[in-house]
Amino acid sequence: MTFQDPLVVLSPHFPQLTAANSRPTIPYDEGYNCIAWAVEDTDRWWWPDPQRQQFWPARVPRQVTLAAFVQAYGLLGYARCAYASIEAAKQKITIYTSGHGKPTHAARQLRDGWWASKLGEQIDIEHELSARAGPEYGTVAIVLSRAMRP
Amino acid sequence: MSTASPARQAPTIRSNLALRVSVNWLFAASAIGVSSQSVQLQKELTDLNSHFSFPESRRRQSRRSLFNALASKRRTDTQWLSSTSNIAMHPAYQTIIGMGSDALPTILDDLRANSGHWYWALKAISNEDPVVPADRGSIKSMRRAWLRWGAAKGFIRA
């Protein structure tokens, strides 16, 4: 399968995604989601679901709110940051929210300034930040950063 | 001239209707207020009529077809979502939960064959949770725990 194929499938959901501003990386894997992938956890699906089926840090409220997500990433050393632009010795992640302000997606900045995203239970892609905005995930609500780790 | 008795005929809508009318008549008779035996007889005849009109084997097949269509719709529509809550709130997913415990063997079969996010539905329907807290979010471990649970309960083969 070439990237053209997923792009055709993805375009109705992510209208700004093109072959020029994105590239596929890892094929389908339902073992983890974007919230986990933002912190490079490929073993668990992170979500604060009320049924308590998915992983969520024990000390963080199981609420689908931006504050709860910031708190969850805060346990791993991330704090609010003003810019999404690349900075030396900083690791950054972004959280996207829907029109209702509920978190929908997270992405992790790569060393070249692009962003790594896991698309639900589907594939991973790398992309420019604005390429992911759209009806499915909404827009970037916050940028978090921490000191780069080896 | 042949005198052979006519071959036994498959049930028709007319014969089915006749049976239903008889059942209703018996029900009316029992409603007048007679013995518990007549009520029991009426119930058995109603069940017989229901089974005769729509056999269990066909019901199972119908349930499975419906499940497959709903599961496919759910997968297509929510494959890009990270939100377990939004996946579970999808109308097709909710319809499957609404099928109740009858759906458990089919859900577990699908979990075994295709994996998928059935954990919310399994917990909602069964009101049980075989996943230990340390395995929350670990799809492989959760799948293994639920399949083991399904086999222990007799919903699927081990």
mmCIF file of C-alpha atoms in Angstrom:
data_model
loop_
_atom_site.group_PDB
_atom_site.id
_atom_site.type_symbol
_atom_site.label_atom_id
_atom_site.label_comp_id
_atom_site.label_asym_id
_atom_site.label_seq_id
_atom_site.Cartn_x
_atom_site.Cartn_y
_atom_site.Cartn_z
ATOM 1 C CA MET A 1 0.000 0.000 0.000
ATOM 2 C CA THR A 2 1.413 3.404 -0.893
ATOM 3 C CA PHE A 3 0.762 6.537 1.111
ATOM 4 C CA GLN A 4 -1.588 7.648 -1.624
ATOM 5 C CA ASP A 5 -4.066 5.012 -0.479
ATOM 6 C CA PRO A 6 -4.333 6.122 3.164
ATOM 7 C CA LEU A 7 -4.420 9.734 2.001
ATOM 8 C CA VAL A 8 -7.508 9.018 -0.056
ATOM 9 C CA VAL A 9 -9.116 7.442 2.985
ATOM 10 C CA LEU A 10 -7.924 10.181 5.328
ATOM 11 C CA SER A 11 -8.805 13.211 3.227
ATOM 12 C CA PRO A 12 -12.503 13.461 4.195
ATOM 13 C CA HIS A 13 -11.508 13.421 7.878
ATOM 14 C CA PHE A 14 -8.346 15.530 7.629
ATOM 15 C CA PRO A 15 -8.817 17.846 4.667
ATOM 16 C CA GLN A 16 -5.509 19.654 5.201
ATOM 17 C CA LEU A 17 -3.409 16.488 5.066
ATOM 18 C CA THR A 18 -1.440 16.094 1.828
ATOM 19 C CA ALA A 19 1.503 14.043 0.602
ATOM 20 C CA ALA A 20 3.607 17.214 0.936
ATOM 21 C CA ASN A 21 2.866 17.880 4.605
ATOM 22 C CA SER A 22 2.675 14.308 5.948
ATOM 23 C CA ARG A 23 4.267 10.891 5.693
ATOM 24 C CA PRO A 24 3.158 7.464 7.010
ATOM 25 C CA THR A 25 5.399 5.683 9.473
ATOM 26 C CA ILE A 26 4.035 2.665 11.337
ATOM 27 C CA PRO A 27 1.177 0.526 9.950
ATOM 28 C CA TYR A 28 -2.083 -0.305 11.709
ATOM 29 C CA ASP A 29 -1.699 -1.101 15.405
ATOM 30 C CA GLU A 30 -4.622 -0.957 17.777
ATOM 31 C CA GLY A 31 -2.457 -1.533 20.833
ATOM 32 C CA TYR A 32 -1.995 2.165 21.606
ATOM 33 C CA ASN A 33 -3.473 5.523 20.713
ATOM 34 C CA CYS A 34 -2.241 9.042 20.103
ATOM 35 C CA ILE A 35 -2.329 10.004 23.784
ATOM 36 C CA ALA A 36 0.086 7.147 24.528
ATOM 37 C CA TRP A 37 2.170 7.718 21.398
ATOM 38 C CA ALA A 38 2.762 11.338 22.384
ATOM 39 C CA VAL A 39 4.856 9.989 25.272
ATOM 40 C CA GLU A 40 6.194 7.040 23.239
ATOM 41 C CA ASP A 41 4.160 4.391 25.053
ATOM 42 C CA THR A 42 3.322 1.696 22.491
ATOM 43 C CA ASP A 43 2.006 -0.833 25.021
ATOM 44 C CA ARG A 44 -1.167 0.820 26.256
ATOM 45 C CA TRP A 45 -4.212 2.733 25.147
ATOM 46 C CA TRP A 46 -4.549 5.871 27.292
ATOM 47 C CA TRP A 47 -7.984 7.320 27.939
ATOM 48 C CA PRO A 48 -9.879 8.455 31.078
ATOM 49 C CA ASP A 49 -12.964 6.376 30.221
ATOM 50 C CA PRO A 50 -15.544 6.070 32.981
ATOM 51 C CA GLN A 51 -15.664 2.286 32.516
ATOM 52 C CA ARG A 52 -12.043 2.189 33.686
ATOM 53 C CA GLN A 53 -10.983 -0.104 30.892
ATOM 54 C CA GLN A 54 -8.114 1.977 29.516
ATOM 55 C CA PHE A 55 -4.942 3.192 31.153
ATOM 56 C CA TRP A 56 -5.016 6.511 32.945
ATOM 57 C CA PRO A 57 -2.542 7.688 35.588
ATOM 58 C CA ALA A 58 -3.928 6.823 39.005
ATOM 59 C CA ARG A 59 -3.585 10.262 40.548
ATOM 60 C CA VAL A 60 -5.273 12.124 37.700
ATOM 61 C CA PRO A 61 -9.063 12.608 37.499
ATOM 62 C CA ARG A 62 -10.730 10.347 34.943
ATOM 63 C CA GLN A 63 -12.239 13.273 33.082
ATOM 64 C CA VAL A 64 -12.090 14.201 29.419
ATOM 65 C CA THR A 65 -10.907 17.731 30.129
ATOM 66 C CA LEU A 66 -7.863 19.648 29.017
ATOM 67 C CA ALA A 67 -6.880 20.137 32.666
ATOM 68 C CA ALA A 68 -6.868 16.370 33.313
ATOM 69 C CA PHE A 69 -4.756 15.720 30.210
ATOM 70 C CA VAL A 70 -2.290 18.440 31.163
ATOM 71 C CA GLN A 71 -2.095 16.918 34.639
ATOM 72 C CA ALA A 72 -1.490 13.436 33.191
ATOM 73 C CA TYR A 73 1.381 14.650 31.005
ATOM 74 C CA GLY A 74 2.603 16.775 33.902
ATOM 75 C CA LEU A 75 3.419 13.569 35.780
ATOM 76 C CA LEU A 76 5.980 12.906 33.050
ATOM 77 C CA GLY A 77 7.551 16.329 33.407
ATOM 78 C CA TYR A 78 5.605 18.290 30.788
ATOM 79 C CA ALA A 79 4.501 21.839 31.506
ATOM 80 C CA ARG A 80 2.692 24.508 29.532
ATOM 81 C CA CYS A 81 4.800 26.228 26.916
ATOM 82 C CA ALA A 82 4.122 29.249 24.725
ATOM 83 C CA TYR A 83 5.305 28.120 21.304
ATOM 84 C CA ALA A 84 5.083 25.035 19.137
ATOM 85 C CA SER A 85 8.223 25.998 17.243
ATOM 86 C CA ILE A 86 11.261 23.774 17.662
ATOM 87 C CA GLU A 87 13.612 24.619 20.534
ATOM 88 C CA ALA A 88 16.980 23.093 21.338
ATOM 89 C CA ALA A 89 16.930 20.557 24.195
ATOM 90 C CA LYS A 90 13.121 20.660 24.493
ATOM 91 C CA GLN A 91 10.601 17.885 23.856
ATOM 92 C CA LYS A 92 7.148 19.158 22.986
ATOM 93 C CA ILE A 93 3.691 17.720 22.689
ATOM 94 C CA THR A 94 0.417 19.319 21.665
ATOM 95 C CA ILE A 95 -3.121 18.510 22.690
ATOM 96 C CA TYR A 96 -5.949 19.075 20.236
ATOM 97 C CA THR A 97 -9.479 19.796 21.373
ATOM 98 C CA SER A 98 -12.843 19.690 19.671
ATOM 99 C CA GLY A 99 -15.187 22.659 19.382
ATOM 100 C CA HIS A 100 -16.517 21.729 22.825
ATOM 101 C CA GLY A 101 -13.054 22.022 24.357
ATOM 102 C CA LYS A 102 -12.711 18.274 24.936
ATOM 103 C CA PRO A 103 -9.345 16.680 24.149
ATOM 104 C CA THR A 104 -9.402 14.577 20.998
ATOM 105 C CA HIS A 105 -5.797 14.055 20.018
ATOM 106 C CA ALA A 106 -2.147 14.540 20.976
ATOM 107 C CA ALA A 107 1.022 14.748 18.892
ATOM 108 C CA ARG A 108 4.749 14.709 19.693
ATOM 109 C CA GLN A 109 7.320 16.991 18.115
ATOM 110 C CA LEU A 110 10.154 15.324 16.210
ATOM 111 C CA ARG A 111 13.716 16.576 15.911
ATOM 112 C CA ASP A 112 13.042 18.000 12.456
ATOM 113 C CA GLY A 113 10.099 20.046 13.706
ATOM 114 C CA TRP A 114 7.416 17.760 12.276
ATOM 115 C CA TRP A 115 4.981 15.963 14.578
ATOM 116 C CA ALA A 116 4.279 12.267 15.229
ATOM 117 C CA SER A 117 0.629 11.247 15.475
ATOM 118 C CA LYS A 118 -1.224 8.002 15.934
ATOM 119 C CA LEU A 119 -4.607 8.031 14.229
ATOM 120 C CA GLY A 120 -6.930 6.230 16.635
ATOM 121 C CA GLU A 121 -6.519 2.488 16.162
ATOM 122 C CA GLN A 122 -5.138 3.153 12.690
ATOM 123 C CA ILE A 123 -1.688 4.062 11.374
ATOM 124 C CA ASP A 124 0.984 6.456 12.663
ATOM 125 C CA ILE A 125 1.951 9.423 10.553
ATOM 126 C CA GLU A 126 4.389 12.320 10.746
ATOM 127 C CA HIS A 127 3.157 15.719 9.675
ATOM 128 C CA GLU A 128 3.392 19.455 9.888
ATOM 129 C CA LEU A 129 1.455 20.795 12.842
ATOM 130 C CA SER A 130 -1.340 22.470 10.905
ATOM 131 C CA ALA A 131 -1.915 19.389 8.720
ATOM 132 C CA ARG A 132 -3.905 17.660 11.438
ATOM 133 C CA ALA A 133 -6.413 20.394 12.116
ATOM 134 C CA GLY A 134 -9.900 19.585 10.887
ATOM 135 C CA PRO A 135 -13.318 18.349 11.881
ATOM 136 C CA GLU A 136 -12.092 15.048 13.308
ATOM 137 C CA TYR A 137 -9.650 16.388 15.916
ATOM 138 C CA GLY A 138 -10.371 20.105 16.087
ATOM 139 C CA THR A 139 -7.423 22.401 16.649
ATOM 140 C CA VAL A 140 -4.301 22.666 18.823
ATOM 141 C CA ALA A 141 -5.368 23.867 22.263
ATOM 142 C CA ILE A 142 -2.119 23.752 24.166
ATOM 143 C CA VAL A 143 1.589 23.064 23.759
ATOM 144 C CA LEU A 144 3.530 21.351 26.542
ATOM 145 C CA SER A 145 7.275 20.889 26.814
ATOM 146 C CA ARG A 146 9.936 19.318 28.995
ATOM 147 C CA ALA A 147 13.704 19.053 28.893
ATOM 148 C CA MET A 148 14.903 16.666 26.203
ATOM 149 C CA ARG A 149 15.726 13.213 27.555
ATOM 150 C CA PRO A 150 18.321 10.940 26.059
ATOM 151 C CA MET B 1 -55.168 -44.401 -9.355
ATOM 152 C CA SER B 2 -52.724 -43.714 -6.611
ATOM 153 C CA THR B 3 -54.090 -43.700 -3.111
ATOM 154 C CA ALA B 4 -50.883 -42.692 -1.411
ATOM 155 C CA SER B 5 -51.369 -40.192 1.357
ATOM 156 C CA PRO B 6 -50.271 -36.684 0.537
ATOM 157 C CA ALA B 7 -46.701 -35.781 1.493
ATOM 158 C CA ARG B 8 -46.292 -33.830 4.655
ATOM 159 C CA GLN B 9 -46.251 -30.212 3.699
ATOM 160 C CA ALA B 10 -43.930 -27.525 4.964
ATOM 161 C CA PRO B 11 -45.614 -25.035 7.243
ATOM 162 C CA THR B 12 -47.221 -22.198 5.381
ATOM 163 C CA ILE B 13 -48.287 -18.756 6.443
ATOM 164 C CA ARG B 14 -51.866 -20.037 6.575
ATOM 165 C CA SER B 15 -51.040 -22.995 8.848
ATOM 166 C CA ASN B 16 -48.922 -20.714 10.977
ATOM 167 C CA LEU B 17 -51.803 -18.308 11.293
ATOM 168 C CA ALA B 18 -54.129 -21.125 12.281
ATOM 169 C CA LEU B 19 -51.774 -22.179 15.039
ATOM 170 C CA ARG B 20 -51.520 -18.623 16.278
ATOM 171 C CA VAL B 21 -55.312 -18.289 16.313
ATOM 172 C CA SER B 22 -55.522 -21.523 18.346
ATOM 173 C CA VAL B 23 -52.974 -20.215 20.794
ATOM 174 C CA ASN B 24 -54.874 -16.979 21.166
ATOM 175 C CA TRP B 25 -58.080 -18.869 21.704
ATOM 176 C CA LEU B 26 -56.465 -20.958 24.411
ATOM 177 C CA PHE B 27 -55.095 -17.825 25.998
ATOM 178 C CA ALA B 28 -58.559 -16.309 26.011
ATOM 179 C CA ALA B 29 -59.913 -19.455 27.634
ATOM 180 C CA SER B 30 -57.227 -19.449 30.296
ATOM 181 C CA ALA B 31 -57.793 -15.774 30.974
ATOM 182 C CA ILE B 32 -61.314 -16.601 32.097
ATOM 183 C CA GLY B 33 -59.587 -17.969 35.104
ATOM 184 C CA VAL B 34 -58.900 -21.630 35.278
ATOM 185 C CA SER B 35 -55.990 -23.693 36.358
ATOM 186 C CA SER B 36 -52.310 -22.841 36.414
ATOM 187 C CA GLN B 37 -51.853 -25.832 34.084
ATOM 188 C CA SER B 38 -53.832 -24.114 31.366
ATOM 189 C CA VAL B 39 -51.740 -20.973 31.774
ATOM 190 C CA GLN B 40 -48.615 -23.101 31.510
ATOM 191 C CA LEU B 41 -50.023 -24.841 28.444
ATOM 192 C CA GLN B 42 -50.782 -21.507 26.863
ATOM 193 C CA LYS B 43 -47.223 -20.326 27.503
ATOM 194 C CA GLU B 44 -45.760 -23.469 25.998
ATOM 195 C CA LEU B 45 -47.968 -23.165 22.952
ATOM 196 C CA THR B 46 -46.954 -19.550 22.532
ATOM 197 C CA ASP B 47 -43.290 -20.546 22.735
ATOM 198 C CA LEU B 48 -43.897 -23.385 20.294
ATOM 199 C CA ASN B 49 -45.605 -21.053 17.887
ATOM 200 C CA SER B 50 -42.798 -18.528 18.192
ATOM 201 C CA HIS B 51 -40.182 -21.206 17.614
ATOM 202 C CA PHE B 52 -42.193 -22.621 14.707
ATOM 203 C CA SER B 53 -42.476 -19.215 13.005
ATOM 204 C CA PHE B 54 -38.902 -18.126 13.621
ATOM 205 C CA PRO B 55 -36.541 -20.943 14.632
ATOM 206 C CA GLU B 56 -33.677 -20.277 17.024
ATOM 207 C CA SER B 57 -31.086 -21.185 14.387
ATOM 208 C CA ARG B 58 -32.430 -18.453 12.122
ATOM 209 C CA ARG B 59 -32.512 -16.003 15.030
ATOM 210 C CA ARG B 60 -28.853 -16.692 15.796
ATOM 211 C CA GLN B 61 -27.945 -16.161 12.169
ATOM 212 C CA SER B 62 -29.955 -12.975 12.061
ATOM 213 C CA ARG B 63 -28.305 -11.678 15.241
ATOM 214 C CA ARG B 64 -24.865 -12.463 13.846
ATOM 215 C CA SER B 65 -25.614 -10.701 10.546
ATOM 216 C CA LEU B 66 -26.875 -7.666 12.414
ATOM 217 C CA PHE B 67 -23.837 -7.719 14.694
ATOM 218 C CA ASN B 68 -21.435 -7.955 11.739
ATOM 219 C CA ALA B 69 -23.065 -5.001 10.008
ATOM 220 C CA LEU B 70 -23.007 -2.903 13.192
ATOM 221 C CA ALA B 71 -19.412 -3.852 14.046
ATOM 222 C CA SER B 72 -18.264 -2.960 10.552
ATOM 223 C CA LYS B 73 -20.044 0.404 10.715
ATOM 224 C CA ARG B 74 -18.495 1.119 14.116
ATOM 225 C CA ARG B 75 -14.995 0.292 12.853
ATOM 226 C CA THR B 76 -15.332 2.457 9.761
ATOM 227 C CA ASP B 77 -16.713 5.460 11.592
ATOM 228 C CA THR B 78 -14.470 5.458 14.664
ATOM 229 C CA GLN B 79 -11.158 4.113 13.370
ATOM 230 C CA TRP B 80 -9.517 7.552 13.718
ATOM 231 C CA LEU B 81 -10.672 8.172 17.271
ATOM 232 C CA SER B 82 -8.588 7.893 20.414
ATOM 233 C CA SER B 83 -11.537 8.574 22.662
ATOM 234 C CA THR B 84 -12.807 5.304 24.058
ATOM 235 C CA SER B 85 -15.884 7.172 25.249
ATOM 236 C CA ASN B 86 -16.699 8.427 21.740
ATOM 237 C CA ILE B 87 -16.103 4.975 20.276
ATOM 238 C CA ALA B 88 -18.489 3.443 22.821
ATOM 239 C CA MET B 89 -21.103 6.138 22.229
ATOM 240 C CA HIS B 90 -21.259 5.415 18.502
ATOM 241 C CA PRO B 91 -24.855 4.400 17.672
ATOM 242 C CA ALA B 92 -23.776 1.028 16.224
ATOM 243 C CA TYR B 93 -21.788 0.244 19.371
ATOM 244 C CA GLN B 94 -24.724 1.254 21.550
ATOM 245 C CA THR B 95 -27.068 -0.953 19.511
ATOM 246 C CA ILE B 96 -24.745 -3.897 20.128
ATOM 247 C CA ILE B 97 -24.784 -3.180 23.868
ATOM 248 C CA GLY B 98 -28.572 -3.065 23.598
ATOM 249 C CA MET B 99 -28.570 -6.627 22.255
ATOM 250 C CA GLY B 100 -27.668 -7.658 25.803
ATOM 251 C CA SER B 101 -26.241 -10.971 26.884
ATOM 252 C CA ASP B 102 -27.370 -12.624 23.641
ATOM 253 C CA ALA B 103 -24.560 -10.681 21.971
ATOM 254 C CA LEU B 104 -21.796 -11.894 24.293
ATOM 255 C CA PRO B 105 -20.782 -15.003 22.288
ATOM 256 C CA THR B 106 -20.701 -12.973 19.066
ATOM 257 C CA ILE B 107 -18.720 -10.134 20.646
ATOM 258 C CA LEU B 108 -16.228 -12.608 22.086
ATOM 259 C CA ASP B 109 -15.922 -14.398 18.727
ATOM 260 C CA ASP B 110 -15.219 -11.056 17.091
ATOM 261 C CA LEU B 111 -12.760 -10.118 19.815
ATOM 262 C CA ARG B 112 -10.897 -13.360 19.158
ATOM 263 C CA ALA B 113 -10.962 -12.988 15.363
ATOM 264 C CA ASN B 114 -10.534 -9.243 14.886
ATOM 265 C CA SER B 115 -9.750 -7.809 18.316
ATOM 266 C CA GLY B 116 -11.469 -4.406 18.433
ATOM 267 C CA HIS B 117 -12.617 -2.205 21.250
ATOM 268 C CA TRP B 118 -15.227 -4.462 22.831
ATOM 269 C CA TYR B 119 -14.138 -4.018 26.454
ATOM 270 C CA TRP B 120 -16.630 -1.299 27.278
ATOM 271 C CA ALA B 121 -19.477 -3.368 25.808
ATOM 272 C CA LEU B 122 -18.389 -6.562 27.549
ATOM 273 C CA LYS B 123 -18.253 -4.829 30.911
ATOM 274 C CA ALA B 124 -21.529 -2.964 30.333
ATOM 275 C CA ILE B 125 -23.414 -6.128 29.363
ATOM 276 C CA SER B 126 -21.915 -8.597 31.812
ATOM 277 C CA ASN B 127 -21.382 -6.239 34.736
ATOM 278 C CA GLU B 128 -18.121 -8.095 35.292
ATOM 279 C CA ASP B 129 -14.521 -7.129 34.736
ATOM 280 C CA PRO B 130 -11.827 -9.800 34.523
ATOM 281 C CA VAL B 131 -9.088 -7.249 33.714
ATOM 282 C CA VAL B 132 -6.763 -6.609 36.642
ATOM 283 C CA PRO B 133 -5.960 -2.924 37.277
ATOM 284 C CA ALA B 134 -2.329 -3.353 36.194
ATOM 285 C CA ASP B 135 -3.504 -4.430 32.727
ATOM 286 C CA ARG B 136 -5.770 -1.437 32.054
ATOM 287 C CA GLY B 137 -5.093 -0.171 28.545
ATOM 288 C CA SER B 138 -2.929 -3.124 27.585
ATOM 289 C CA ILE B 139 -4.995 -4.365 24.666
ATOM 290 C CA LYS B 140 -3.277 -7.752 24.457
ATOM 291 C CA SER B 141 -3.729 -8.489 28.159
ATOM 292 C CA MET B 142 -7.315 -7.226 28.198
ATOM 293 C CA ARG B 143 -8.188 -9.354 25.202
ATOM 294 C CA ARG B 144 -6.635 -12.423 26.808
ATOM 295 C CA ALA B 145 -8.492 -11.798 30.089
ATOM 296 C CA TRP B 146 -11.885 -11.398 28.407
ATOM 297 C CA LEU B 147 -11.427 -14.456 26.175
ATOM 298 C CA ARG B 148 -10.485 -16.505 29.232
ATOM 299 C CA TRP B 149 -13.554 -15.141 31.012
ATOM 300 C CA GLY B 150 -15.777 -16.004 28.022
ATOM 301 C CA ALA B 151 -14.467 -19.562 27.902
ATOM 302 C CA ALA B 152 -14.919 -20.014 31.662
ATOM 303 C CA LYS B 153 -18.515 -18.800 31.381
ATOM 304 C CA GLY B 154 -19.199 -21.090 28.422
ATOM 305 C CA PHE B 155 -19.844 -18.309 25.897
ATOM 306 C CA ILE B 156 -16.998 -19.459 23.638
ATOM 307 C CA ARG B 157 -14.758 -22.489 23.288
ATOM 308 C CA ALA B 158 -11.493 -22.349 25.194
#
